[in-house]
Amino acid sequence: MDYTDLYINGTWHKTATRFDVINPATEQVLASVASAEIADADKALDAAEAAMADWAARTPRQRSEVLRKAWELMTARLDHFAHLITLENGKARADAMGEASYAAEFFRWFAEEAVRADGMITHAPASGARIIVQHKPAGLAVLITPWNYPAAMGTRKIAPALAAGCGVIIKPASETPLTMLALMPLLEEAGVPAGLVNVLPSRRTGALVDHMLHDPRVRVVSFTGSTGVGRTLLKSAADQVLKPAMELGGNAPVIVFDDADLDVAIEGTMLAKMRNLGEACTAANRIYVHEKIAPEYIRRLSAAMSALKVGDGTDPSVDVGPLVNAATRDKVAEFVADALAKGARLECGGVVPEGHGYFYPPTVLSNVPENADCVQDEIFGPVAAIQTFTDQEEVITRANATEYGLVAYVFSGDFKRALQVCERLDYGMVGLNRGLVSDPAAPFGGTKQSGLGREGGHEGMLEFMETQYISASW
Ligand code: NAP
């Protein structure tokens, strides 16, 4: 691996302690990566502060052109990034190519948004003073990303932060730091000045991030990961009243009505369930199918799941790679064992294969009881857990009965009914007759304990900006 050290102020830094990154398909060590200490965080903050002064003063067009160049360069190297993503995360080639291209699109989208931080001017109704509203870069941002999308969860934060005029320090997930490190030479080539973007892999995660969140120069903390860690970060962020952007866990319901086009519903469920082999916060977690169509739906979904080829994701004929690590694989196996013990029926899969690699087969469970752990928690693996329903009101209540509110999916041929149901779902996003909602041009994010703020769309850049209002008379 070419890039395994800390990236601070545009240069590579070795450290005394390092940690191993494992290829989940082979269980072999892929690389030994530098582990940042507190002193490294201070250097990165100094560099980001110095670089941001010049960057924030550049015109929006100048910032936009650097981001546009980053999109062009990344788009020309999708193969390279996809390969790296598969090696460190395990996901199959098609998933990795999808991620690389999705990741690159954030640079293009925010190149276009950089020039649209629109404010406004109006008359105060009572006093007649002018109300001038404008948006300014919020300050240094600490970005913390998960392992399930090693490229896209980073670019979804870096691109809007740079568009807004902020400098950043990124703490990538310890399972998958290589893709983010490999992106840095590309950003240099695109014209990102030294120091503006710094990458600090670390095994001292909690202490390192906490230290940065208490530095008075930091104004934003943008996190994607589990709800538990999100809560911890919100508590740390409270000390300096930082601007938080939190993209946290999900427990996505899929509702399939009896008037749904079954081809569309099966294709959509497969996408919602198996994109990234279920290791996605948007993954279908609870599947509610109308009783009338349940037998046919289960038969067809099981056939589609059984047809997927499991193996090392670097083989282009493979559909489903390994899970990211042994703990994630074992947790998925426990969810299945728990559901079966509580009365669920195994339609396909469910057996951990022998040999190396953290593989788990695509699995379908029907008749899953409400009290099964996989209904209450995120499965984060290739297991479709199916329940049935008969009544619209009842299924809306069941779908909303969770502390999460990231995404829900609805399949119905009756558009009027479907939209009425969508509006009643307490979720930040709803896929209607679609199994995919993620789009750089759309505001991604959840309600309740799935998070705060939005990434992508127009909202994404405003997460890195402060609104200033000037009351003026002339
Ligand atoms: P995680 O354990 O919360 O880790 C995410 C990141 O937080 C990693 O970089 C991790 O570093 C870091 N971290 C861990 N403990 C920390 C602490 N005390 N202080 C500061 N940082 C800390 O989550 P994960 O297992 O990687 O990812 C899976 C979760 O992410 C799922 O719940 C999923 O739903 C959620 N997710 C949400 C979205 C969304 O957009 N809503 C998208 C993707 C994933 P280390 O790796 O060094 O521990």
Short mmCIF file of C-alpha atoms and ligand atoms in Angstrom, two decimals:
data_model
loop_
_atom_site.label_atom_id
_atom_site.label_comp_id
_atom_site.label_asym_id
_atom_site.label_seq_id
_atom_site.Cartn_x
_atom_site.Cartn_y
_atom_site.Cartn_z
CA MET A 1 0.00 0.00 0.00
CA ASP A 2 1.31 3.41 -0.95
CA TYR A 3 -0.34 5.64 1.61
CA THR A 4 -0.39 4.37 5.19
CA ASP A 5 0.92 7.31 7.25
CA LEU A 6 -0.83 10.31 8.77
CA TYR A 7 -1.60 13.09 6.31
CA ILE A 8 -0.97 16.48 7.95
CA ASN A 9 -0.34 19.80 6.22
CA GLY A 10 0.06 18.09 2.84
CA THR A 11 2.84 15.76 4.01
CA TRP A 12 3.05 12.18 5.27
CA HIS A 13 3.98 11.53 8.90
CA LYS A 14 5.18 8.26 10.41
CA THR A 15 4.27 7.36 13.99
CA ALA A 16 5.74 5.16 16.72
CA THR A 17 2.54 3.08 16.99
CA ARG A 18 0.81 1.51 14.04
CA PHE A 19 -2.14 -0.85 13.58
CA ASP A 20 -3.10 -3.52 11.06
CA VAL A 21 -5.84 -3.28 8.47
CA ILE A 22 -7.25 -6.70 7.56
CA ASN A 23 -8.68 -7.91 4.26
CA PRO A 24 -12.02 -9.44 5.39
CA ALA A 25 -12.10 -11.89 2.47
CA THR A 26 -8.77 -13.52 3.36
CA GLU A 27 -8.22 -12.48 7.01
CA GLN A 28 -4.70 -11.46 5.91
CA VAL A 29 -3.02 -8.19 6.92
CA LEU A 30 -3.41 -5.68 4.12
CA ALA A 31 -1.38 -2.83 5.57
CA SER A 32 0.10 -1.40 8.74
CA VAL A 33 -1.25 2.10 9.29
CA ALA A 34 0.05 4.98 11.42
CA SER A 35 -1.94 5.70 14.58
CA ALA A 36 -2.32 9.39 15.48
CA GLU A 37 -1.66 10.73 18.99
CA ILE A 38 -2.85 13.98 20.58
CA ALA A 39 0.26 15.90 19.42
CA ASP A 40 -0.58 14.91 15.82
CA ALA A 41 -4.09 16.26 16.25
CA ASP A 42 -2.62 19.59 17.39
CA LYS A 43 -0.40 19.74 14.30
CA ALA A 44 -3.38 18.99 12.08
CA LEU A 45 -5.46 21.71 13.76
CA ASP A 46 -2.64 24.24 13.31
CA ALA A 47 -2.34 23.30 9.63
CA ALA A 48 -6.08 23.45 9.02
CA GLU A 49 -6.37 26.83 10.74
CA ALA A 50 -3.56 28.32 8.64
CA ALA A 51 -4.89 26.89 5.36
CA MET A 52 -8.47 27.89 6.04
CA ALA A 53 -7.62 31.59 6.31
CA ASP A 54 -6.66 31.71 2.63
CA TRP A 55 -9.24 29.19 1.44
CA ALA A 56 -12.21 30.96 3.03
CA ALA A 57 -11.06 34.22 1.42
CA ARG A 58 -11.07 32.70 -2.08
CA THR A 59 -14.06 33.38 -4.27
CA PRO A 60 -16.80 30.73 -4.40
CA ARG A 61 -15.92 30.16 -8.06
CA GLN A 62 -12.29 29.40 -7.20
CA ARG A 63 -13.35 26.88 -4.55
CA SER A 64 -15.87 25.41 -6.96
CA GLU A 65 -13.25 24.80 -9.64
CA VAL A 66 -10.99 22.86 -7.28
CA LEU A 67 -13.94 20.63 -6.31
CA ARG A 68 -14.91 20.15 -9.94
CA LYS A 69 -11.35 19.04 -10.70
CA ALA A 70 -11.51 16.56 -7.80
CA TRP A 71 -14.65 15.06 -9.37
CA GLU A 72 -12.94 14.77 -12.77
CA LEU A 73 -9.84 13.11 -11.31
CA MET A 74 -11.79 10.69 -9.15
CA THR A 75 -14.14 9.77 -11.99
CA ALA A 76 -11.12 8.89 -14.11
CA ARG A 77 -9.85 6.58 -11.32
CA LEU A 78 -12.99 4.81 -10.16
CA ASP A 79 -11.41 1.39 -10.77
CA HIS A 80 -8.51 2.19 -8.51
CA PHE A 81 -10.69 3.43 -5.65
CA ALA A 82 -13.20 0.58 -6.06
CA HIS A 83 -10.40 -1.96 -5.78
CA LEU A 84 -9.10 -0.38 -2.59
CA ILE A 85 -12.62 -0.25 -1.10
CA THR A 86 -13.11 -3.97 -1.82
CA LEU A 87 -9.74 -4.87 -0.31
CA GLU A 88 -10.29 -3.12 3.00
CA ASN A 89 -14.07 -3.33 3.38
CA GLY A 90 -14.82 -6.57 1.53
CA LYS A 91 -17.79 -5.38 -0.54
CA ALA A 92 -18.25 -6.86 -4.03
CA ARG A 93 -16.85 -5.13 -7.09
CA ALA A 94 -20.22 -3.75 -8.27
CA ASP A 95 -20.95 -2.29 -4.82
CA ALA A 96 -17.46 -0.79 -4.69
CA MET A 97 -17.79 0.77 -8.15
CA GLY A 98 -21.18 2.15 -7.09
CA GLU A 99 -19.64 3.64 -3.98
CA ALA A 100 -16.63 5.15 -5.79
CA SER A 101 -18.86 6.85 -8.31
CA TYR A 102 -21.31 8.04 -5.60
CA ALA A 103 -18.32 9.37 -3.61
CA ALA A 104 -16.96 11.29 -6.62
CA GLU A 105 -20.38 12.83 -7.31
CA PHE A 106 -20.23 14.75 -4.02
CA PHE A 107 -17.33 16.76 -5.44
CA ARG A 108 -19.33 17.63 -8.55
CA TRP A 109 -22.52 18.43 -6.65
CA PHE A 110 -20.76 20.67 -4.12
CA ALA A 111 -18.71 22.33 -6.89
CA GLU A 112 -22.11 23.43 -8.16
CA GLU A 113 -23.40 24.38 -4.68
CA ALA A 114 -20.26 26.35 -3.72
CA VAL A 115 -21.51 29.27 -5.83
CA ARG A 116 -25.05 29.13 -4.41
CA ALA A 117 -24.76 30.05 -0.72
CA ASP A 118 -27.65 32.42 -1.29
CA GLY A 119 -28.59 34.93 1.37
CA MET A 120 -31.38 37.48 1.22
CA ILE A 121 -32.25 41.09 1.84
CA THR A 122 -35.62 42.29 3.00
CA HIS A 123 -37.40 45.05 4.98
CA ALA A 124 -38.14 44.50 8.65
CA PRO A 125 -41.96 44.76 8.76
CA ALA A 126 -42.15 47.07 11.79
CA SER A 127 -38.98 49.17 11.84
CA GLY A 128 -38.33 49.35 8.12
CA ALA A 129 -34.65 48.49 8.70
CA ARG A 130 -33.05 46.23 6.14
CA ILE A 131 -32.55 42.60 7.14
CA ILE A 132 -29.42 41.30 5.38
CA VAL A 133 -28.83 37.55 5.71
CA GLN A 134 -25.65 35.84 4.58
CA HIS A 135 -23.84 32.57 5.20
CA LYS A 136 -20.21 32.37 6.30
CA PRO A 137 -17.84 29.40 6.80
CA ALA A 138 -18.47 28.05 10.30
CA GLY A 139 -14.84 27.25 11.18
CA LEU A 140 -12.68 24.16 11.47
CA ALA A 141 -14.58 20.88 11.18
CA VAL A 142 -13.76 17.48 12.68
CA LEU A 143 -15.14 14.70 10.48
CA ILE A 144 -15.54 11.13 11.79
CA THR A 145 -16.51 8.40 9.35
CA PRO A 146 -17.59 4.71 9.53
CA TRP A 147 -16.19 1.66 7.73
CA ASN A 148 -19.20 0.77 5.62
CA TYR A 149 -18.54 3.42 2.93
CA PRO A 150 -14.81 4.22 3.24
CA ALA A 151 -14.91 6.75 0.38
CA ALA A 152 -18.43 8.15 0.21
CA MET A 153 -18.97 8.90 3.91
CA GLY A 154 -15.78 10.99 3.71
CA THR A 155 -16.47 12.87 0.48
CA ARG A 156 -20.07 13.55 1.61
CA LYS A 157 -18.49 15.69 4.37
CA ILE A 158 -15.24 16.96 2.76
CA ALA A 159 -16.90 18.34 -0.37
CA PRO A 160 -19.52 20.51 1.40
CA ALA A 161 -16.98 21.64 4.03
CA LEU A 162 -14.59 22.82 1.32
CA ALA A 163 -17.42 24.38 -0.69
CA ALA A 164 -18.39 26.35 2.43
CA GLY A 165 -14.79 27.50 3.01
CA CYS A 166 -13.87 25.31 6.00
CA GLY A 167 -10.68 23.39 6.81
CA VAL A 168 -11.10 19.79 8.03
CA ILE A 169 -9.51 16.98 10.02
CA ILE A 170 -10.83 13.51 9.19
CA LYS A 171 -10.75 10.50 11.51
CA PRO A 172 -11.56 7.52 9.26
CA ALA A 173 -12.76 4.21 10.71
CA SER A 174 -9.92 1.97 11.88
CA GLU A 175 -11.16 -0.96 9.77
CA THR A 176 -10.95 1.09 6.55
CA PRO A 177 -8.55 4.06 6.62
CA LEU A 178 -6.74 3.28 3.33
CA THR A 179 -9.27 4.68 0.84
CA MET A 180 -9.40 8.07 2.57
CA LEU A 181 -5.58 8.25 2.72
CA ALA A 182 -5.38 7.36 -1.00
CA LEU A 183 -7.74 10.21 -1.81
CA MET A 184 -5.29 12.83 -0.50
CA PRO A 185 -2.84 12.86 -3.45
CA LEU A 186 -5.86 13.27 -5.73
CA LEU A 187 -7.06 16.29 -3.74
CA GLU A 188 -3.56 17.79 -3.94
CA GLU A 189 -3.60 17.33 -7.71
CA ALA A 190 -7.02 18.99 -7.86
CA GLY A 191 -5.56 22.07 -6.16
CA VAL A 192 -6.63 21.63 -2.53
CA PRO A 193 -4.00 23.61 -0.58
CA ALA A 194 -1.73 21.85 1.92
CA GLY A 195 -3.24 21.76 5.41
CA LEU A 196 -6.87 22.28 4.38
CA VAL A 197 -7.68 18.54 4.57
CA ASN A 198 -5.86 16.33 7.09
CA VAL A 199 -6.37 12.62 7.75
CA LEU A 200 -5.68 11.05 11.15
CA PRO A 201 -6.25 7.31 11.44
CA SER A 202 -5.92 6.35 15.08
CA ARG A 203 -6.43 3.57 17.57
CA ARG A 204 -6.81 6.20 20.30
CA THR A 205 -10.07 7.25 18.73
CA GLY A 206 -12.06 8.43 21.76
CA ALA A 207 -9.26 10.51 23.36
CA LEU A 208 -8.12 11.97 20.03
CA VAL A 209 -11.57 13.08 18.91
CA ASP A 210 -12.47 14.39 22.36
CA HIS A 211 -9.27 16.46 22.39
CA MET A 212 -10.12 18.03 19.03
CA LEU A 213 -13.69 18.76 20.07
CA HIS A 214 -12.34 20.79 22.98
CA ASP A 215 -10.00 22.92 20.83
CA PRO A 216 -11.47 26.42 20.61
CA ARG A 217 -10.72 26.63 16.87
CA VAL A 218 -13.09 23.76 16.08
CA ARG A 219 -16.70 24.81 15.38
CA VAL A 220 -18.25 21.79 13.64
CA VAL A 221 -18.37 18.07 14.39
CA SER A 222 -19.75 15.95 11.59
CA PHE A 223 -20.15 12.27 12.41
CA THR A 224 -21.47 9.22 10.63
CA GLY A 225 -21.68 6.04 12.66
CA SER A 226 -23.61 4.35 15.42
CA THR A 227 -26.18 6.12 17.57
CA GLY A 228 -24.24 5.19 20.73
CA VAL A 229 -21.06 6.95 19.61
CA GLY A 230 -23.18 9.83 18.27
CA ARG A 231 -24.60 10.40 21.76
CA THR A 232 -21.06 10.45 23.24
CA LEU A 233 -19.94 13.00 20.65
CA LEU A 234 -22.99 15.20 21.25
CA LYS A 235 -22.06 15.30 24.95
CA SER A 236 -18.46 16.30 24.10
CA ALA A 237 -19.69 18.83 21.57
CA ALA A 238 -21.86 20.46 24.23
CA ASP A 239 -18.81 21.80 26.08
CA GLN A 240 -17.99 24.21 23.27
CA VAL A 241 -21.52 24.28 21.82
CA LEU A 242 -20.26 22.93 18.48
CA LYS A 243 -22.45 22.72 15.42
CA PRO A 244 -23.27 18.98 15.19
CA ALA A 245 -24.12 16.98 12.08
CA MET A 246 -25.02 13.43 13.10
CA GLU A 247 -25.78 10.65 10.62
CA LEU A 248 -26.56 7.73 12.91
CA GLY A 249 -28.13 4.30 12.89
CA GLY A 250 -31.33 3.13 11.22
CA ASN A 251 -33.95 0.39 11.41
CA ALA A 252 -35.59 0.77 8.01
CA PRO A 253 -39.08 -0.69 7.48
CA VAL A 254 -40.17 -1.88 4.03
CA ILE A 255 -43.94 -1.94 3.50
CA VAL A 256 -45.24 -3.94 0.55
CA PHE A 257 -48.98 -3.45 -0.08
CA ASP A 258 -51.10 -6.01 -1.88
CA ASP A 259 -51.52 -3.65 -4.85
CA ALA A 260 -47.74 -3.34 -5.38
CA ASP A 261 -46.16 -4.40 -8.66
CA LEU A 262 -44.31 -7.47 -7.37
CA ASP A 263 -41.45 -7.16 -9.88
CA VAL A 264 -40.82 -3.62 -8.66
CA ALA A 265 -41.19 -4.65 -5.01
CA ILE A 266 -38.75 -7.56 -5.30
CA GLU A 267 -36.20 -5.50 -7.22
CA GLY A 268 -36.57 -2.63 -4.74
CA THR A 269 -36.30 -4.92 -1.70
CA MET A 270 -33.18 -6.57 -3.12
CA LEU A 271 -31.58 -3.16 -3.60
CA ALA A 272 -32.65 -1.88 -0.18
CA LYS A 273 -31.51 -5.10 1.51
CA MET A 274 -28.44 -6.17 -0.46
CA ARG A 275 -26.76 -2.94 -1.56
CA ASN A 276 -23.48 -3.10 0.35
CA LEU A 277 -24.57 -6.60 1.51
CA GLY A 278 -26.84 -5.06 4.09
CA GLU A 279 -24.03 -3.13 5.79
CA ALA A 280 -25.80 0.19 5.29
CA CYS A 281 -27.69 2.50 7.61
CA THR A 282 -30.35 2.58 4.87
CA ALA A 283 -30.61 -1.22 4.67
CA ALA A 284 -34.08 -2.79 4.78
CA ASN A 285 -34.31 -4.13 8.33
CA ARG A 286 -37.99 -5.00 8.89
CA ILE A 287 -39.98 -6.16 5.89
CA TYR A 288 -43.78 -5.94 6.27
CA VAL A 289 -45.66 -7.70 3.46
CA HIS A 290 -49.44 -7.76 3.05
CA GLU A 291 -50.72 -11.19 4.03
CA LYS A 292 -52.43 -11.74 0.64
CA ILE A 293 -49.21 -11.56 -1.37
CA ALA A 294 -46.79 -12.84 1.28
CA PRO A 295 -46.34 -16.44 -0.03
CA GLU A 296 -45.51 -15.26 -3.55
CA TYR A 297 -43.28 -12.43 -2.29
CA ILE A 298 -41.34 -14.79 0.02
CA ARG A 299 -40.90 -17.35 -2.77
CA ARG A 300 -39.57 -14.75 -5.20
CA LEU A 301 -37.36 -12.93 -2.70
CA SER A 302 -35.83 -16.22 -1.54
CA ALA A 303 -35.12 -17.21 -5.16
CA ALA A 304 -33.42 -13.85 -5.83
CA MET A 305 -31.37 -14.04 -2.61
CA SER A 306 -30.32 -17.67 -3.22
CA ALA A 307 -29.14 -16.80 -6.74
CA LEU A 308 -26.48 -14.38 -5.45
CA LYS A 309 -22.88 -15.57 -5.61
CA VAL A 310 -20.88 -15.20 -2.38
CA GLY A 311 -17.08 -14.86 -2.44
CA ASP A 312 -14.04 -12.60 -2.49
CA GLY A 313 -15.28 -9.25 -3.79
CA THR A 314 -12.23 -8.80 -6.05
CA ASP A 315 -13.70 -11.54 -8.30
CA PRO A 316 -16.02 -9.54 -10.63
CA SER A 317 -18.51 -12.43 -10.84
CA VAL A 318 -19.17 -12.24 -7.08
CA ASP A 319 -22.32 -10.44 -5.87
CA VAL A 320 -21.81 -10.64 -2.11
CA GLY A 321 -18.46 -10.16 -0.40
CA PRO A 322 -17.57 -10.86 3.24
CA LEU A 323 -18.79 -8.79 6.17
CA VAL A 324 -16.23 -6.33 7.46
CA ASN A 325 -14.99 -8.32 10.47
CA ALA A 326 -15.66 -11.40 12.58
CA ALA A 327 -17.70 -9.48 15.18
CA THR A 328 -20.11 -8.16 12.54
CA ARG A 329 -20.48 -11.64 10.98
CA ASP A 330 -21.04 -13.25 14.40
CA LYS A 331 -23.65 -10.65 15.33
CA VAL A 332 -25.58 -11.40 12.13
CA ALA A 333 -25.45 -15.13 12.93
CA GLU A 334 -26.76 -14.39 16.45
CA PHE A 335 -29.68 -12.36 15.03
CA VAL A 336 -30.66 -15.34 12.87
CA ALA A 337 -30.33 -17.86 15.73
CA ASP A 338 -32.41 -15.63 18.01
CA ALA A 339 -35.18 -15.19 15.42
CA LEU A 340 -35.32 -18.94 14.72
CA ALA A 341 -35.47 -19.71 18.44
CA LYS A 342 -38.42 -17.31 18.74
CA GLY A 343 -40.39 -18.98 15.94
CA ALA A 344 -39.15 -17.54 12.62
CA ARG A 345 -38.86 -19.83 9.58
CA LEU A 346 -35.63 -20.15 7.59
CA GLU A 347 -36.43 -19.81 3.87
CA CYS A 348 -32.82 -19.82 2.61
CA GLY A 349 -29.23 -19.24 3.78
CA GLY A 350 -28.49 -19.11 7.50
CA VAL A 351 -25.35 -21.26 7.57
CA VAL A 352 -21.88 -19.72 8.04
CA PRO A 353 -19.58 -21.24 5.40
CA GLU A 354 -16.34 -23.01 6.37
CA GLY A 355 -12.94 -21.50 5.60
CA HIS A 356 -11.29 -18.09 5.68
CA GLY A 357 -13.13 -14.80 5.34
CA TYR A 358 -16.04 -13.29 7.26
CA PHE A 359 -18.73 -14.58 4.91
CA TYR A 360 -22.42 -14.90 5.65
CA PRO A 361 -24.89 -16.13 3.01
CA PRO A 362 -27.90 -14.14 1.80
CA THR A 363 -30.65 -15.29 4.16
CA VAL A 364 -34.44 -14.96 4.23
CA LEU A 365 -36.47 -15.38 7.41
CA SER A 366 -40.26 -15.41 7.34
CA ASN A 367 -42.77 -15.35 10.19
CA VAL A 368 -40.33 -13.23 12.23
CA PRO A 369 -41.88 -12.35 15.61
CA GLU A 370 -42.02 -8.74 16.78
CA ASN A 371 -39.81 -9.50 19.80
CA ALA A 372 -36.93 -10.91 17.70
CA ASP A 373 -33.69 -8.95 18.20
CA CYS A 374 -33.38 -8.38 14.44
CA VAL A 375 -36.67 -6.46 14.49
CA GLN A 376 -35.53 -4.24 17.33
CA ASP A 377 -31.89 -3.63 16.21
CA GLU A 378 -29.95 -2.97 13.01
CA ILE A 379 -29.02 -6.30 11.39
CA PHE A 380 -26.21 -4.78 9.28
CA GLY A 381 -25.89 -7.91 7.18
CA PRO A 382 -27.52 -9.90 4.33
CA VAL A 383 -30.60 -11.10 6.24
CA ALA A 384 -34.14 -10.27 5.09
CA ALA A 385 -36.54 -10.51 8.05
CA ILE A 386 -40.16 -10.76 6.88
CA GLN A 387 -43.39 -10.17 8.81
CA THR A 388 -46.93 -9.86 7.49
CA PHE A 389 -49.73 -7.31 7.98
CA THR A 390 -53.35 -6.87 6.94
CA ASP A 391 -54.26 -3.31 7.91
CA GLN A 392 -52.76 0.00 6.72
CA GLU A 393 -53.10 1.78 10.08
CA GLU A 394 -51.57 -1.16 11.91
CA VAL A 395 -48.52 -1.31 9.61
CA ILE A 396 -47.88 2.45 9.90
CA THR A 397 -47.92 2.12 13.70
CA ARG A 398 -45.54 -0.84 13.60
CA ALA A 399 -43.20 0.88 11.13
CA ASN A 400 -42.99 3.97 13.36
CA ALA A 401 -42.47 1.98 16.58
CA THR A 402 -38.71 2.53 16.84
CA GLU A 403 -36.36 5.18 18.18
CA TYR A 404 -34.83 5.40 14.69
CA GLY A 405 -36.11 7.47 11.78
CA LEU A 406 -33.63 7.35 8.92
CA VAL A 407 -35.41 5.78 5.95
CA ALA A 408 -38.52 3.75 5.13
CA TYR A 409 -39.59 2.10 1.87
CA VAL A 410 -43.14 1.81 0.53
CA PHE A 411 -44.29 -0.30 -2.41
CA SER A 412 -47.79 0.28 -3.73
CA GLY A 413 -49.52 0.70 -7.11
CA ASP A 414 -51.97 3.23 -5.61
CA PHE A 415 -50.05 6.48 -5.66
CA LYS A 416 -52.58 8.43 -3.62
CA ARG A 417 -52.56 5.86 -0.83
CA ALA A 418 -48.78 5.49 -1.06
CA LEU A 419 -48.18 9.24 -0.60
CA GLN A 420 -50.61 9.34 2.32
CA VAL A 421 -48.63 6.54 3.97
CA CYS A 422 -45.26 8.21 3.19
CA GLU A 423 -46.39 11.37 4.97
CA ARG A 424 -47.41 9.42 8.06
CA LEU A 425 -44.03 7.69 8.34
CA ASP A 426 -41.77 9.42 10.86
CA TYR A 427 -38.63 9.12 8.74
CA GLY A 428 -36.23 11.65 7.23
CA MET A 429 -36.37 9.82 3.89
CA VAL A 430 -38.84 7.51 2.17
CA GLY A 431 -38.26 5.39 -0.94
CA LEU A 432 -41.55 5.10 -2.84
CA ASN A 433 -41.49 2.15 -5.25
CA ARG A 434 -37.70 2.45 -5.05
CA GLY A 435 -35.09 0.64 -2.98
CA LEU A 436 -32.51 3.41 -3.16
CA VAL A 437 -32.78 6.95 -1.80
CA SER A 438 -29.12 8.06 -1.59
CA ASP A 439 -28.35 10.87 -4.02
CA PRO A 440 -25.80 13.70 -3.69
CA ALA A 441 -28.47 16.16 -4.82
CA ALA A 442 -30.93 15.16 -2.07
CA PRO A 443 -30.89 15.95 1.68
CA PHE A 444 -29.83 12.68 3.34
CA GLY A 445 -30.58 12.30 7.04
CA GLY A 446 -32.90 11.04 9.71
CA THR A 447 -35.38 12.01 12.40
CA LYS A 448 -35.40 10.90 16.07
CA GLN A 449 -32.25 9.02 17.12
CA SER A 450 -31.08 8.55 13.53
CA GLY A 451 -29.46 11.94 13.64
CA LEU A 452 -29.34 15.69 13.33
CA GLY A 453 -28.81 17.67 10.15
CA ARG A 454 -28.64 16.64 6.49
CA GLU A 455 -25.87 15.70 4.08
CA GLY A 456 -26.02 16.32 0.33
CA GLY A 457 -28.58 18.57 -1.36
CA HIS A 458 -28.47 22.28 -0.62
CA GLU A 459 -28.69 21.62 3.12
CA GLY A 460 -25.36 19.75 3.15
CA MET A 461 -23.26 22.85 2.64
CA LEU A 462 -25.21 24.89 5.17
CA GLU A 463 -24.14 22.39 7.87
CA PHE A 464 -20.67 23.95 7.51
CA MET A 465 -21.88 27.57 7.48
CA GLU A 466 -23.15 30.03 10.04
CA THR A 467 -25.99 32.36 9.21
CA GLN A 468 -25.24 36.01 9.92
CA TYR A 469 -27.92 38.68 9.92
CA ILE A 470 -27.09 42.38 9.67
CA SER A 471 -29.76 44.88 10.65
CA ALA A 472 -29.03 47.96 8.55
CA SER A 473 -30.35 51.43 7.88
CA TRP A 474 -29.20 53.63 5.03
P1 NAP B 1 -19.08 3.40 15.01
O1 NAP B 1 -18.57 2.30 15.84
O2 NAP B 1 -19.96 4.40 15.63
O3 NAP B 1 -17.78 4.08 14.39
C1 NAP B 1 -17.86 5.16 13.49
C2 NAP B 1 -16.64 6.04 13.66
O4 NAP B 1 -16.63 6.57 14.98
C3 NAP B 1 -15.31 5.32 13.46
O5 NAP B 1 -14.41 6.21 12.82
C4 NAP B 1 -14.88 5.06 14.89
O6 NAP B 1 -13.47 4.95 15.03
C5 NAP B 1 -15.37 6.32 15.57
N1 NAP B 1 -15.54 6.20 17.00
C6 NAP B 1 -15.77 5.09 17.75
N2 NAP B 1 -15.84 5.41 19.06
C7 NAP B 1 -15.61 6.74 19.15
C8 NAP B 1 -15.56 7.67 20.23
N3 NAP B 1 -15.75 7.29 21.49
N4 NAP B 1 -15.32 8.95 19.96
C9 NAP B 1 -15.13 9.36 18.70
N5 NAP B 1 -15.17 8.54 17.62
C10 NAP B 1 -15.42 7.25 17.85
O7 NAP B 1 -19.91 2.88 13.75
P2 NAP B 1 -19.49 1.80 12.69
O8 NAP B 1 -19.64 0.47 13.32
O9 NAP B 1 -18.19 2.15 12.06
O10 NAP B 1 -20.60 2.04 11.56
C11 NAP B 1 -21.83 1.44 11.62
C12 NAP B 1 -22.88 2.40 12.11
O11 NAP B 1 -22.87 3.58 11.33
C13 NAP B 1 -24.27 1.83 11.96
O12 NAP B 1 -25.03 2.10 13.10
C14 NAP B 1 -24.84 2.59 10.77
O13 NAP B 1 -26.24 2.67 10.75
C15 NAP B 1 -24.19 3.91 10.92
N6 NAP B 1 -24.16 4.62 9.63
C16 NAP B 1 -24.99 5.68 9.48
C17 NAP B 1 -25.02 6.35 8.28
C18 NAP B 1 -25.93 7.53 8.08
O14 NAP B 1 -25.71 8.27 7.14
N7 NAP B 1 -26.93 7.74 8.91
C19 NAP B 1 -24.20 5.95 7.23
C20 NAP B 1 -23.36 4.87 7.43
C21 NAP B 1 -23.36 4.22 8.65
P3 NAP B 1 -12.76 3.52 15.19
O15 NAP B 1 -13.01 2.81 13.92
O16 NAP B 1 -11.35 3.87 15.39
O17 NAP B 1 -13.39 2.85 16.36
#
